[in-house]
Short mmCIF file of C-alpha atoms in Angstrom, two decimals:
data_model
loop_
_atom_site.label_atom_id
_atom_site.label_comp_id
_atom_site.label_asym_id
_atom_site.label_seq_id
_atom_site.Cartn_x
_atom_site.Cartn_y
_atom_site.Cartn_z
CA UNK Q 30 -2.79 -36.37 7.03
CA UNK Q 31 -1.88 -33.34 4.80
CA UNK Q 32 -3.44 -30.09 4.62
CA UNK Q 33 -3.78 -29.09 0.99
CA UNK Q 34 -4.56 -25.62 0.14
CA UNK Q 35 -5.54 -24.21 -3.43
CA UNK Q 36 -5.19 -20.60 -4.23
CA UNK Q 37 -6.62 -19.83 -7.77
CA UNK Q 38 -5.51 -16.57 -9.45
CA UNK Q 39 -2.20 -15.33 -9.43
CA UNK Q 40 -2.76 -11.26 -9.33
CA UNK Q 41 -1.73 -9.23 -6.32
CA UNK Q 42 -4.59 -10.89 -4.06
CA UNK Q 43 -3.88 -14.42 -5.13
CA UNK Q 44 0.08 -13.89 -4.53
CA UNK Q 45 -0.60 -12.16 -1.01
CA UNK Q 46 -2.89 -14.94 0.31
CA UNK Q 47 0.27 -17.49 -0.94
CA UNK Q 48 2.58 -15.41 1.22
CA UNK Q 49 0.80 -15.15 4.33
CA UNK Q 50 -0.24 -18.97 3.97
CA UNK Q 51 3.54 -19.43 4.17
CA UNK Q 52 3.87 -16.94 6.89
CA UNK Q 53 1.26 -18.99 8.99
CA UNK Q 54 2.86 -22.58 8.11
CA UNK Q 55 5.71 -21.44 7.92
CA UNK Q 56 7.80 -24.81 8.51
CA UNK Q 57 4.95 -27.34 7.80
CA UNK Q 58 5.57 -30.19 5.94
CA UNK Q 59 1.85 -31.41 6.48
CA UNK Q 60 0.54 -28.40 4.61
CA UNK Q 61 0.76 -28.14 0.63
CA UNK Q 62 -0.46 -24.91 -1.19
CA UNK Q 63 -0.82 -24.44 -4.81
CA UNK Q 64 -1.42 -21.63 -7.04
CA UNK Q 65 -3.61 -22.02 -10.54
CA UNK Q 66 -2.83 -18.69 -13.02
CA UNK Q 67 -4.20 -18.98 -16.26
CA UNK Q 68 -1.90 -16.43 -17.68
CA UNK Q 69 1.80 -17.47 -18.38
CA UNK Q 70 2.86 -14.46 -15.78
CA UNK Q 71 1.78 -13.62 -12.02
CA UNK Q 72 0.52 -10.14 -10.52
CA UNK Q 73 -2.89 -9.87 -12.78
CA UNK Q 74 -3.11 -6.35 -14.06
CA UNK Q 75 0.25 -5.07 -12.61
CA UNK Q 76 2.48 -4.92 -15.33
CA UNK Q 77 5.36 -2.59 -16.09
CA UNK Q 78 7.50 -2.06 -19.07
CA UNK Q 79 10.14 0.22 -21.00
CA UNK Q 80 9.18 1.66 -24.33
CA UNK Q 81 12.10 4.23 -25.65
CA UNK Q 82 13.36 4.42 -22.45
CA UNK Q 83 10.04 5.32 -20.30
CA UNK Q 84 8.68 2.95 -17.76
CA UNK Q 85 4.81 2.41 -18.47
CA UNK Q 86 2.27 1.36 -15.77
CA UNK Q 87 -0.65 -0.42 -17.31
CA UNK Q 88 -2.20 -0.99 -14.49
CA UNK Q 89 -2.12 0.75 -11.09
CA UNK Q 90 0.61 3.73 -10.68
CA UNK Q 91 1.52 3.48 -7.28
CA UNK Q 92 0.72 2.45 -3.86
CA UNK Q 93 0.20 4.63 -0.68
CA UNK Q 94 2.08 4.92 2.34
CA UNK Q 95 -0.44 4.73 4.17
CA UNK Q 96 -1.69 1.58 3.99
CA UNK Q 97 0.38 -0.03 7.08
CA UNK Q 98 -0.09 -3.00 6.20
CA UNK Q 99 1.04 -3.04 2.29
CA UNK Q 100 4.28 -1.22 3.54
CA UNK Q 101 4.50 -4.46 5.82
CA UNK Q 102 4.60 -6.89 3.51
CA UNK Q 103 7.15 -4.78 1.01
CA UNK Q 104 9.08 -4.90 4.11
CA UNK Q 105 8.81 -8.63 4.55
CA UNK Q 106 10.15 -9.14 0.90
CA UNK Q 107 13.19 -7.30 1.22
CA UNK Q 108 11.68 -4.38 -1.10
CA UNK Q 109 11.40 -1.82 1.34
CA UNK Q 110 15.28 -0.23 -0.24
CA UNK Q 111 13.65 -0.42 -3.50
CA UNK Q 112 10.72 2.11 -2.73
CA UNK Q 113 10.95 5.16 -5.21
CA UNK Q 114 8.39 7.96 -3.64
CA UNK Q 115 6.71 10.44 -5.84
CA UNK Q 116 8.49 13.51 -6.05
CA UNK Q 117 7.70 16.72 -4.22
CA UNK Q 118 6.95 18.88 -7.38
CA UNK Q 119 3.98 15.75 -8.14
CA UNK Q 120 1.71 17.17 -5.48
CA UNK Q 121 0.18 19.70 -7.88
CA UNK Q 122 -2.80 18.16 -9.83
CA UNK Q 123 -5.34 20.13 -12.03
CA UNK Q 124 -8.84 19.63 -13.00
CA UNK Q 125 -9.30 20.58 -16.70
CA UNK Q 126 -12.18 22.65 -16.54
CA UNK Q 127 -13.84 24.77 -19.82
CA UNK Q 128 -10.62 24.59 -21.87
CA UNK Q 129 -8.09 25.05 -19.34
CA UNK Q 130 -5.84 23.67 -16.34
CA UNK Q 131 -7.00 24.49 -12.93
CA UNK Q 132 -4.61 23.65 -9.83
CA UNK Q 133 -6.88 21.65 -7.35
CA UNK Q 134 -5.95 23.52 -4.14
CA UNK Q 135 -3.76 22.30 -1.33
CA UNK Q 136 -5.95 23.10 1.56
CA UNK Q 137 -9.47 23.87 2.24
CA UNK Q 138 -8.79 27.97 2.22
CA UNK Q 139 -7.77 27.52 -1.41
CA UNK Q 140 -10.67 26.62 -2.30
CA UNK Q 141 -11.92 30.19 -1.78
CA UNK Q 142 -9.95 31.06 -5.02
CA UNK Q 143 -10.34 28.17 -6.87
CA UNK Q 144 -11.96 29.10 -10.23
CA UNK Q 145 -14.03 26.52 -11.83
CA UNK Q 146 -16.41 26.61 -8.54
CA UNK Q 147 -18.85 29.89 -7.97
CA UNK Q 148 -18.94 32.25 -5.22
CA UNK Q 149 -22.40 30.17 -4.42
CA UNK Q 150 -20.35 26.81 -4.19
CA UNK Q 151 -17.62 28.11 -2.14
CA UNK Q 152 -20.24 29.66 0.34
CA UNK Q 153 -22.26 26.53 0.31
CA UNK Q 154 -19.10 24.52 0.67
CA UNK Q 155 -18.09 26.27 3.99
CA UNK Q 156 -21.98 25.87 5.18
CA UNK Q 157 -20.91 22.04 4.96
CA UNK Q 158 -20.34 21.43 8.99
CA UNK Q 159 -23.88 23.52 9.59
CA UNK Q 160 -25.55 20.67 7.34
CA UNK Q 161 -28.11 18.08 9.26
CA UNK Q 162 -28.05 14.59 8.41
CA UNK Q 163 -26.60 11.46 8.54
CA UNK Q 164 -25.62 9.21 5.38
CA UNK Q 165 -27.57 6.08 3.85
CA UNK Q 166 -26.57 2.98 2.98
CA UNK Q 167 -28.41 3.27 -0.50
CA UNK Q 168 -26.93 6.91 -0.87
CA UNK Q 169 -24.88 7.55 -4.38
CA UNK Q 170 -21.92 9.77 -4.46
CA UNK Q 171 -22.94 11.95 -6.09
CA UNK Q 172 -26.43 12.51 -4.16
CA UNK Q 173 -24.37 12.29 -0.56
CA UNK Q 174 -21.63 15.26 -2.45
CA UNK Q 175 -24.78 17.37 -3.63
CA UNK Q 176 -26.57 17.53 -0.11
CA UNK Q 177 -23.72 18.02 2.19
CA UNK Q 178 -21.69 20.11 -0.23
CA UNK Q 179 -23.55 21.49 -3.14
CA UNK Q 180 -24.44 20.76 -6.84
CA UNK Q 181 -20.74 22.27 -7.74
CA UNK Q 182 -18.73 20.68 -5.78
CA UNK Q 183 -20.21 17.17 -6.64
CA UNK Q 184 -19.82 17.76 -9.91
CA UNK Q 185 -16.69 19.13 -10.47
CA UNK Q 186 -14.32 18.05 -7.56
CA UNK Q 187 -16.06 14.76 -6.31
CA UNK Q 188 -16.92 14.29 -10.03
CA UNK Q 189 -12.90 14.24 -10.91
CA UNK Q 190 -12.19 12.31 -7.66
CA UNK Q 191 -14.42 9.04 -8.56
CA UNK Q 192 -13.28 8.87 -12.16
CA UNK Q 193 -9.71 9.36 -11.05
CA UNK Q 194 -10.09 6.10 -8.78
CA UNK Q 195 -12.95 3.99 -10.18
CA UNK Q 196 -13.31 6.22 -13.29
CA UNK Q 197 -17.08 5.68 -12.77
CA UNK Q 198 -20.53 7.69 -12.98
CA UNK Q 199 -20.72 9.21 -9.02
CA UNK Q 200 -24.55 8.31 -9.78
CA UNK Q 201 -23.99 4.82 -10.11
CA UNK Q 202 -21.52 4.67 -7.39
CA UNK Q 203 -22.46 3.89 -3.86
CA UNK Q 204 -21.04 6.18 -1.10
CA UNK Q 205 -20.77 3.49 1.86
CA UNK Q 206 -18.62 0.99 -0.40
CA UNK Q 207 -16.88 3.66 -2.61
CA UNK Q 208 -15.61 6.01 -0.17
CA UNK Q 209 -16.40 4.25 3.41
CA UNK Q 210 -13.92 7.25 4.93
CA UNK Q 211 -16.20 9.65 4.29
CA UNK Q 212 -19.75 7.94 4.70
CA UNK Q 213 -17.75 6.67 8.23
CA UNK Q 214 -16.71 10.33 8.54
CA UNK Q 215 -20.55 11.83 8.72
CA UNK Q 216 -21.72 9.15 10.34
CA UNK Q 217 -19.33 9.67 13.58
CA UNK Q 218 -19.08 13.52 13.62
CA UNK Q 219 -22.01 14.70 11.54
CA UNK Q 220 -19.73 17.15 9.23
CA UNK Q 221 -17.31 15.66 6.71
CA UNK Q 222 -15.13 18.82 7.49
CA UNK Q 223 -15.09 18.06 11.20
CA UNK Q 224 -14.38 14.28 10.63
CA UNK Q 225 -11.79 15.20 8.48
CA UNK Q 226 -10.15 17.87 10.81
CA UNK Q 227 -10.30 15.23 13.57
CA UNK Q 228 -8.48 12.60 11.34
CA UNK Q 229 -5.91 14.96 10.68
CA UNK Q 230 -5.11 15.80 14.58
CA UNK Q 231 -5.33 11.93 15.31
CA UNK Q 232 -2.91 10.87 13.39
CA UNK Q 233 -0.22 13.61 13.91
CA UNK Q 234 -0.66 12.82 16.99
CA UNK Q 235 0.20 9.20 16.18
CA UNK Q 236 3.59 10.74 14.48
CA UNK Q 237 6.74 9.48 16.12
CA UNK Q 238 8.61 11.82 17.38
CA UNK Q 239 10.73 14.13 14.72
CA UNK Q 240 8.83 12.48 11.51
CA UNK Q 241 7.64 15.06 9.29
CA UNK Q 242 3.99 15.30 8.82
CA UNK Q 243 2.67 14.38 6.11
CA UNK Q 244 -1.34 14.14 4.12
CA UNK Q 245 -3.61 11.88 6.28
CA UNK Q 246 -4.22 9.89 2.61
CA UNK Q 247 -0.11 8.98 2.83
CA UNK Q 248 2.30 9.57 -0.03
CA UNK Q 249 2.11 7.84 -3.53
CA UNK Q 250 5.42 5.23 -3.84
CA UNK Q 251 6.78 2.73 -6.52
CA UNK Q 252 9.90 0.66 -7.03
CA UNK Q 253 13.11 1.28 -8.97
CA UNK Q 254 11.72 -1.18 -11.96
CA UNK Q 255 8.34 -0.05 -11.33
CA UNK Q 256 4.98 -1.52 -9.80
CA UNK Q 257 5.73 -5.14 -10.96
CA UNK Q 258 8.87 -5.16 -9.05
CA UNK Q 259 6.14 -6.07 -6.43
CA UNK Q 260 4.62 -9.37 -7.72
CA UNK Q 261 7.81 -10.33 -9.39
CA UNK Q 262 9.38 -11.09 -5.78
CA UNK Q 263 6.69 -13.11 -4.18
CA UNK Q 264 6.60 -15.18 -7.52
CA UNK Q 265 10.39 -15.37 -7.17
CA UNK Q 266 10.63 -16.04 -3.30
CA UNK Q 267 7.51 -18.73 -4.12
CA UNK Q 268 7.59 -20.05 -7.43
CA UNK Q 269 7.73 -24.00 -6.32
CA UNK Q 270 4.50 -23.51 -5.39
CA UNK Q 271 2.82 -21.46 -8.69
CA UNK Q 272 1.38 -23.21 -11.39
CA UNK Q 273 1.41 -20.52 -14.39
CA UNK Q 274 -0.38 -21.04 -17.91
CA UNK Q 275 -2.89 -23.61 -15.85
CA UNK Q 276 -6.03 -22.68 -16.04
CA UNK Q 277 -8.60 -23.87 -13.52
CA UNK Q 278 -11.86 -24.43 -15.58
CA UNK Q 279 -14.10 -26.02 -12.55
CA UNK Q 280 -14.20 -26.68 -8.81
CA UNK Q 281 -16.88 -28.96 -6.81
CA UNK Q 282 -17.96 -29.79 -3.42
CA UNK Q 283 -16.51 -33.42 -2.46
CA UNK Q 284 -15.67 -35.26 0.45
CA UNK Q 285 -15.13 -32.05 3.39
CA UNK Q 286 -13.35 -30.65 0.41
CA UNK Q 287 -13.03 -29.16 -3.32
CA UNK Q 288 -11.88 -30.63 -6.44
CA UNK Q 289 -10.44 -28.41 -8.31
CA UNK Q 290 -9.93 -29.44 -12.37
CA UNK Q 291 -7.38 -28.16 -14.63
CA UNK Q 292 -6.38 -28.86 -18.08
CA UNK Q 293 -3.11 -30.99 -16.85
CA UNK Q 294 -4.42 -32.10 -13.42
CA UNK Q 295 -7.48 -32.89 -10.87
CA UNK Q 296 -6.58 -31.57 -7.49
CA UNK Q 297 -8.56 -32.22 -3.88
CA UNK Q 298 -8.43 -29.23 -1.42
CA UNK Q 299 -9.82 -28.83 2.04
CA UNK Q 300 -9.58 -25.31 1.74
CA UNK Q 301 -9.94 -22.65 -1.45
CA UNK Q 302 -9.14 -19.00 -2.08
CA UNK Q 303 -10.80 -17.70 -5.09
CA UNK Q 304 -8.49 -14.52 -5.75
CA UNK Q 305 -10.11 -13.69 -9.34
CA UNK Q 306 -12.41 -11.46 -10.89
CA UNK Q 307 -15.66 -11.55 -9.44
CA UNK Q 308 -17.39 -12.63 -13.08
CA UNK Q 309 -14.28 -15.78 -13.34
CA UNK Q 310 -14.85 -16.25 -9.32
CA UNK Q 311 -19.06 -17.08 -10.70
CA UNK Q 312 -17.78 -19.49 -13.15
CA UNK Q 313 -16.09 -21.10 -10.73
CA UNK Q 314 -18.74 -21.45 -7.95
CA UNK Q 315 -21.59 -22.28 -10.10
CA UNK Q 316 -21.53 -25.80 -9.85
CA UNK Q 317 -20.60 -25.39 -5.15
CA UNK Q 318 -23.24 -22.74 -4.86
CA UNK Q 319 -25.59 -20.92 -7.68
CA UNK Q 320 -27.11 -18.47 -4.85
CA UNK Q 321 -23.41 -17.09 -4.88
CA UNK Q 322 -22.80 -17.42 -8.73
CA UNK Q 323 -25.46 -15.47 -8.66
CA UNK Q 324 -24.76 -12.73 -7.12
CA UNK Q 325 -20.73 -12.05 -8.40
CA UNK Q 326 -22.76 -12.18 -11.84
CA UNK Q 327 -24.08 -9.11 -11.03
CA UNK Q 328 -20.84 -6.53 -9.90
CA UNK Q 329 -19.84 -4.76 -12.39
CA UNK Q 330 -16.54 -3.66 -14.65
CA UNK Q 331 -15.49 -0.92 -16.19
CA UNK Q 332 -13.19 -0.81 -18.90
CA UNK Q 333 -10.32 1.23 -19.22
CA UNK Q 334 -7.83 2.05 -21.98
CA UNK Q 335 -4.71 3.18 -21.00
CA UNK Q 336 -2.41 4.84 -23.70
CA UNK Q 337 1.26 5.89 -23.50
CA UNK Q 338 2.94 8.47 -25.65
CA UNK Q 339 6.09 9.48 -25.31
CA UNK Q 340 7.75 12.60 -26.57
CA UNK Q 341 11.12 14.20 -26.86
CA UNK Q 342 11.39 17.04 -24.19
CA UNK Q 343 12.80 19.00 -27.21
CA UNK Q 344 9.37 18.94 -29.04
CA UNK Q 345 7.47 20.03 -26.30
CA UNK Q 346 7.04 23.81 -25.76
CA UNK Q 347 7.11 23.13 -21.96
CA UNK Q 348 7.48 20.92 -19.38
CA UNK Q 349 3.78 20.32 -17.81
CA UNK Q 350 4.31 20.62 -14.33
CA UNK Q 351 3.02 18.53 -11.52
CA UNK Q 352 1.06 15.44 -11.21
CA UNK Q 353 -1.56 15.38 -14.19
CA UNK Q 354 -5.35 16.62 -14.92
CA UNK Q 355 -8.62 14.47 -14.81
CA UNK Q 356 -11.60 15.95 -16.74
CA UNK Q 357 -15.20 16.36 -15.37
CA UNK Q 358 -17.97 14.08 -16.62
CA UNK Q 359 -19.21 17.96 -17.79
CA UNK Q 360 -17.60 17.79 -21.01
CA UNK Q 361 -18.95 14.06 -22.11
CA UNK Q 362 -15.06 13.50 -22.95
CA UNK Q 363 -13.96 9.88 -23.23
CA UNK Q 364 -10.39 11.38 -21.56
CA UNK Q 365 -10.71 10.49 -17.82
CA UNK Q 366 -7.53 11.96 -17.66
CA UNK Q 367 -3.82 12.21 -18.50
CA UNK Q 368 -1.10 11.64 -16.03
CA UNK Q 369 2.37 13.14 -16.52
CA UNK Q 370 4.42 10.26 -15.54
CA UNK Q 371 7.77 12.28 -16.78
CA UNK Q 372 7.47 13.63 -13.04
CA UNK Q 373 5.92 11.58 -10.79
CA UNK Q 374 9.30 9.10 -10.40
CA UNK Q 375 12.30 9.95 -10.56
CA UNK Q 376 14.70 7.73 -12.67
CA UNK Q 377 11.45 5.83 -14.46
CA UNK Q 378 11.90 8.18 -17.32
CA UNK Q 379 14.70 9.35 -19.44
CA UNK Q 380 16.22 13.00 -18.65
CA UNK Q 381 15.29 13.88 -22.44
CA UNK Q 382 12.25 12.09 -23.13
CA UNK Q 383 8.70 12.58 -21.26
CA UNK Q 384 5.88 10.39 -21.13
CA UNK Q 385 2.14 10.97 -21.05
CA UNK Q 386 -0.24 8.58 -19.67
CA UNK Q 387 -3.93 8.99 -21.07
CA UNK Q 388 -6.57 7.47 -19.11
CA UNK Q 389 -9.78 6.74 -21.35
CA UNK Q 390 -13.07 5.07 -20.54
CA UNK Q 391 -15.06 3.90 -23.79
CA UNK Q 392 -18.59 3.48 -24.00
CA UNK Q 393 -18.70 -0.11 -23.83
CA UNK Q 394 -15.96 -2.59 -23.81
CA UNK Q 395 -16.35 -4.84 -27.12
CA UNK Q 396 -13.62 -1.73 -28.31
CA UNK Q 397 -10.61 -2.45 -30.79
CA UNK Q 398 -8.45 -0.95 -28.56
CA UNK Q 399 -5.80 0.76 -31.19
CA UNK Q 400 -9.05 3.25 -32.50
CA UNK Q 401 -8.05 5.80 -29.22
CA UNK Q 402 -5.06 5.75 -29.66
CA UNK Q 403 -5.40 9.10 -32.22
CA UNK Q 404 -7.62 10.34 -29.55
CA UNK Q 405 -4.71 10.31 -26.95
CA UNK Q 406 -2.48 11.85 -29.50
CA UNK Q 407 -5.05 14.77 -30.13
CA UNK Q 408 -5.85 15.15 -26.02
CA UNK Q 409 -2.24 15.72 -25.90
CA UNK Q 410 -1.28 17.70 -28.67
CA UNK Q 411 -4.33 19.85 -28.46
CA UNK Q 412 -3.69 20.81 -24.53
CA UNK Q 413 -0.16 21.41 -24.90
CA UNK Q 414 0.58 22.57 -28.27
CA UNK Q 415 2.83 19.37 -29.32
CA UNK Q 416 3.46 19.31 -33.23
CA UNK Q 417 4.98 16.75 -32.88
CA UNK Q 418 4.54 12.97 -33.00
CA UNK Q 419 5.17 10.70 -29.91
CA UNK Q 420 8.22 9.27 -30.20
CA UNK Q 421 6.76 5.93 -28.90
CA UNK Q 422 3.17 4.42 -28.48
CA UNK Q 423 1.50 2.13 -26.10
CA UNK Q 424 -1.82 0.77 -24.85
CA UNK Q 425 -2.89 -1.58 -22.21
CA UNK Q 426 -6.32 -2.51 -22.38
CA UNK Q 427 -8.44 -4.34 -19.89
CA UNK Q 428 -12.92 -4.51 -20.67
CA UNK Q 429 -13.14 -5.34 -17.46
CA UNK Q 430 -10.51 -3.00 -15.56
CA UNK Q 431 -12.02 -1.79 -12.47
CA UNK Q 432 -15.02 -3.17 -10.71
CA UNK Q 433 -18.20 -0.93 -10.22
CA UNK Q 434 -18.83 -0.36 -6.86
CA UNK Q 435 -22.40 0.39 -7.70
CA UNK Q 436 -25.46 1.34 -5.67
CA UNK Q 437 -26.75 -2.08 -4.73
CA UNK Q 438 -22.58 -3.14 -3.86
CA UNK Q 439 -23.07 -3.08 -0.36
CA UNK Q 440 -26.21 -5.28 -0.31
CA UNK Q 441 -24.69 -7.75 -2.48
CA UNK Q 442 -21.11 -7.78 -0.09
CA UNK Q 443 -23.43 -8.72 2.49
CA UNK Q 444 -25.08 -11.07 0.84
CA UNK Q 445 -22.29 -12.99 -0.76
CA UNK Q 446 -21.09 -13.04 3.05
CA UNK Q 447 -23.94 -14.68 4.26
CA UNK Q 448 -23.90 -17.19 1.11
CA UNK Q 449 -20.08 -18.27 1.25
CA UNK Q 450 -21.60 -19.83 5.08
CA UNK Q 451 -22.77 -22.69 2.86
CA UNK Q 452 -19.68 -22.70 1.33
CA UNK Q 453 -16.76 -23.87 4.14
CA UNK Q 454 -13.22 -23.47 3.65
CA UNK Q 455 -13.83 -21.12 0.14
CA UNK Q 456 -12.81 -18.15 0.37
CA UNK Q 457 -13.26 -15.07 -1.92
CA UNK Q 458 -10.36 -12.51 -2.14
CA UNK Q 459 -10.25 -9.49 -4.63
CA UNK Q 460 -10.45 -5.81 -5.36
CA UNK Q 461 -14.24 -6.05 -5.51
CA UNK Q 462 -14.16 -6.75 -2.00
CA UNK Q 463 -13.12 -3.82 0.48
CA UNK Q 464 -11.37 -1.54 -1.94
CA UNK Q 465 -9.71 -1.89 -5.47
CA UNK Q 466 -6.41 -0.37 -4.85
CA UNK Q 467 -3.37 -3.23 -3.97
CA UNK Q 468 -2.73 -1.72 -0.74
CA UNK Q 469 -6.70 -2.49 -0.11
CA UNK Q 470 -6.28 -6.23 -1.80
CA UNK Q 471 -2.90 -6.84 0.77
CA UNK Q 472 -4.40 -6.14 3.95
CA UNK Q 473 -7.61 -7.66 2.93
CA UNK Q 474 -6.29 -10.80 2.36
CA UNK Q 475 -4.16 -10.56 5.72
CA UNK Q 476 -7.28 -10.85 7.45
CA UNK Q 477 -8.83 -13.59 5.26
CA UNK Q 478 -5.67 -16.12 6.14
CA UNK Q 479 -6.22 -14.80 9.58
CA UNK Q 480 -9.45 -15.51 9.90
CA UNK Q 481 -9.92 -18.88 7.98
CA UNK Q 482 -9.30 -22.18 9.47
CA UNK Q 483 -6.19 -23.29 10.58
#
């Protein structure tokens, strides 16, 4: 008898779960796997192009180091000599705080001179290991950053550091699934300072011998043709086994197994990985479960324009240096942010040209897209004095670009865990689940193929 295994969605999740399927039956002719994308290309909302000689990320910018077992896999595809790793000078980032550029400092003392926080915050700050109290699971962000660290630093540098990742409201956001680090840090050592100054011995500690030491967060990499180079080679090194443009518009419970209909074909499966957003991953359940519908119906998105101007280094008074700025909710801007991809990796942008990437969250996602584009174009030119126009414009859009890990997420997590019982053999996979960023979506699904039924 044959083993037939259905993966649907073909984003970073969906393509990770195909390779370590193959990694686990890895010469078995009893086992069949096929992937359903809807789209007519893999790797979801990676995506990577050239416009005037620029390469634009629409979706996520890099990957960390970190992440052991993301570095794994690019090592497993042959990609590890195609790793571009942000350059040195891309360290420095700035907050953009009442009209100007402030550099976020490199080290806890720098905070003592860092401007946009008062002498009260910076002595309330440095009070933080002295503070009682452990974290709850119902705790917000922004309430957890406001009683271990103050009303400044909550709003201003944990304020930056939410919309940078999730570019979310910290008071929506809930600590334990957000930032599990540091609700894991307070809950171990008490202090976030002292957790953190633990982490940091640990893992030098952990250094080989003679390897230079580095941020305990890792260092931001990419590939020579950017962060599609990624997707592009599992879909290359697997394509027998994707199914692109093929939509899967229903699955139900039959026989030990799944049926899984498409426009072109009716498929049985003893075993399912739903790799898709969680509001597709409902549509798909309803019919198996509606306790579990349910409860995907109810994680949030947030939507997320991302626009790409590039300029002629000639027209640009100077050369912004470092990383990029994100912007405080303090200002009510739409502008998340703007990265300065010109210097983050090298060789993705022409010597004489320099691109901007301007992060913008709009106040609901029924948007045309196209109107913030002029917005952009005025962050831009306004900051740095530009005259002139971009040589080149771009947008990716995506309503539903980043899930919300909101205050009830953990409760729901659980839930859906305890739900998906009833459901044997399905399996749900994406970056609502255990972290949004790809390196969180590989080694998730790692230890989904691990764990499910052989």
């Amino acid at each position: 008898m044959r083993k037939h295994i259905a993966i649907i969605g073909g984003g970073i999740s969906g393509l990770a779960v195909l390779h370590y399927l193959k990694q686990k039956y890895p010469a078995a002719s009893d086992v069949q796997i096929n992937l359903f994308e809807k789209e007519g290309r893999s790797g979801g909302v990676i995506q990577s192009s050239n416009h005037s000689g620029c390469l634009f990320e629409s979706g996520p910018n890099g990957i960390l180091d970190s992440k052991e077992q993301a570095m794994a896999l690019i090592r497993e595809l042959g990609l590890e000599g195609e790793i571009l790793r942000a350059a040195p000078a891309a360290k420095l980032r700035f907050i953009a705080w009442r009209g100007r550029l402030h550099a976020l400092p490199a080290n806890p003392a720098g905070l003592l001179t860092f401007s946009p926080l008062s002498l009260f915050d910076k002595l309330r700050l440095f009070w933080e290991p002295c503070v009682p109290g452990r974290p709850s699971p119902e705790e917000s962000v922004y309430d957890f950053g406001r009683r271990r660290f103050g009303k400044g630093v909550a709003e201003i540098l944990l304020d930056c550091l939410a919309k940078g990742i999730y570019g979310a409201d910290i008071r929506r956001m809930s600590l334990k699934a957000a930032f599990p680090l540091l609700y894991d840090l307070e809950s171990k050592h008490g202090s976030v300072l002292k957790g953190l100054m633990a982490l940091m011995k640990q893992r030098k500690q952990a250094l080989p011998p003679g390897k230079p030491r580095s941020s305990p967060f890792g260092q931001l990499c990419s590939f020579r043709r950017g962060m599609q180079q990624l997707p592009q080679e599992i879909y290359s090194r697997y394509q027998h086994h994707i199914h692109l443009g093929e939509d899967v518009m229903g699955m139900k419970k039959e026989g030990g197994g799944y049926v899984i209909e498409t426009p072109k074909v009716k498929y049985f499966a003893d075993q399912v990985f739903i790799c898709t957003p969680a509001y597709t991953a409902a549509r798909l359940i309803a019919d198996a479960n509606a306790e579990v519908c349910g409860l995907l119906k109810k994680i949030e998105y947030v939507p997320i324009l991302v626009a790409g101007l590039v300029y002629h280094t000639k027209d640009l008074k100077k050369i912004p240096e470092g990383f990029g700025y994100l912007v405080p909710t303090e200002g009510n801007s739409e502008i998340l942010g703007v990265l300065f991809s010109g210097n983050i990796f090298p060789g993705h942008t022409e010597p004489e040209k320099f691109l901007f990437r301007v992060l913008i969250r709009p106040g609901r996602p029924d948007i045309d897209p196209r109107t913030f584009l002029p917005t952009a174009i005025e962050e831009v030119r306004s900051r740095f004095s530009i005259t002139a126009d971009p040589v080149e414009r771009c947008y990716s859009y995506l309503a539903h670009a980043i899930p919300l890990y909101g205050l009830e997420h953990p409760r729901i997590t659980e839930q859906l865990a305890a739900g998906m019982r009833d459901l044997p053999n399905c399996h749900l996979a994406g970056n609502y689940l255990g972290g949004i960023s790809v390196a969180d979506c590989i080694q998730n699904t790692k230890g989904l193929v691990e764990e499910s039924d052989g």
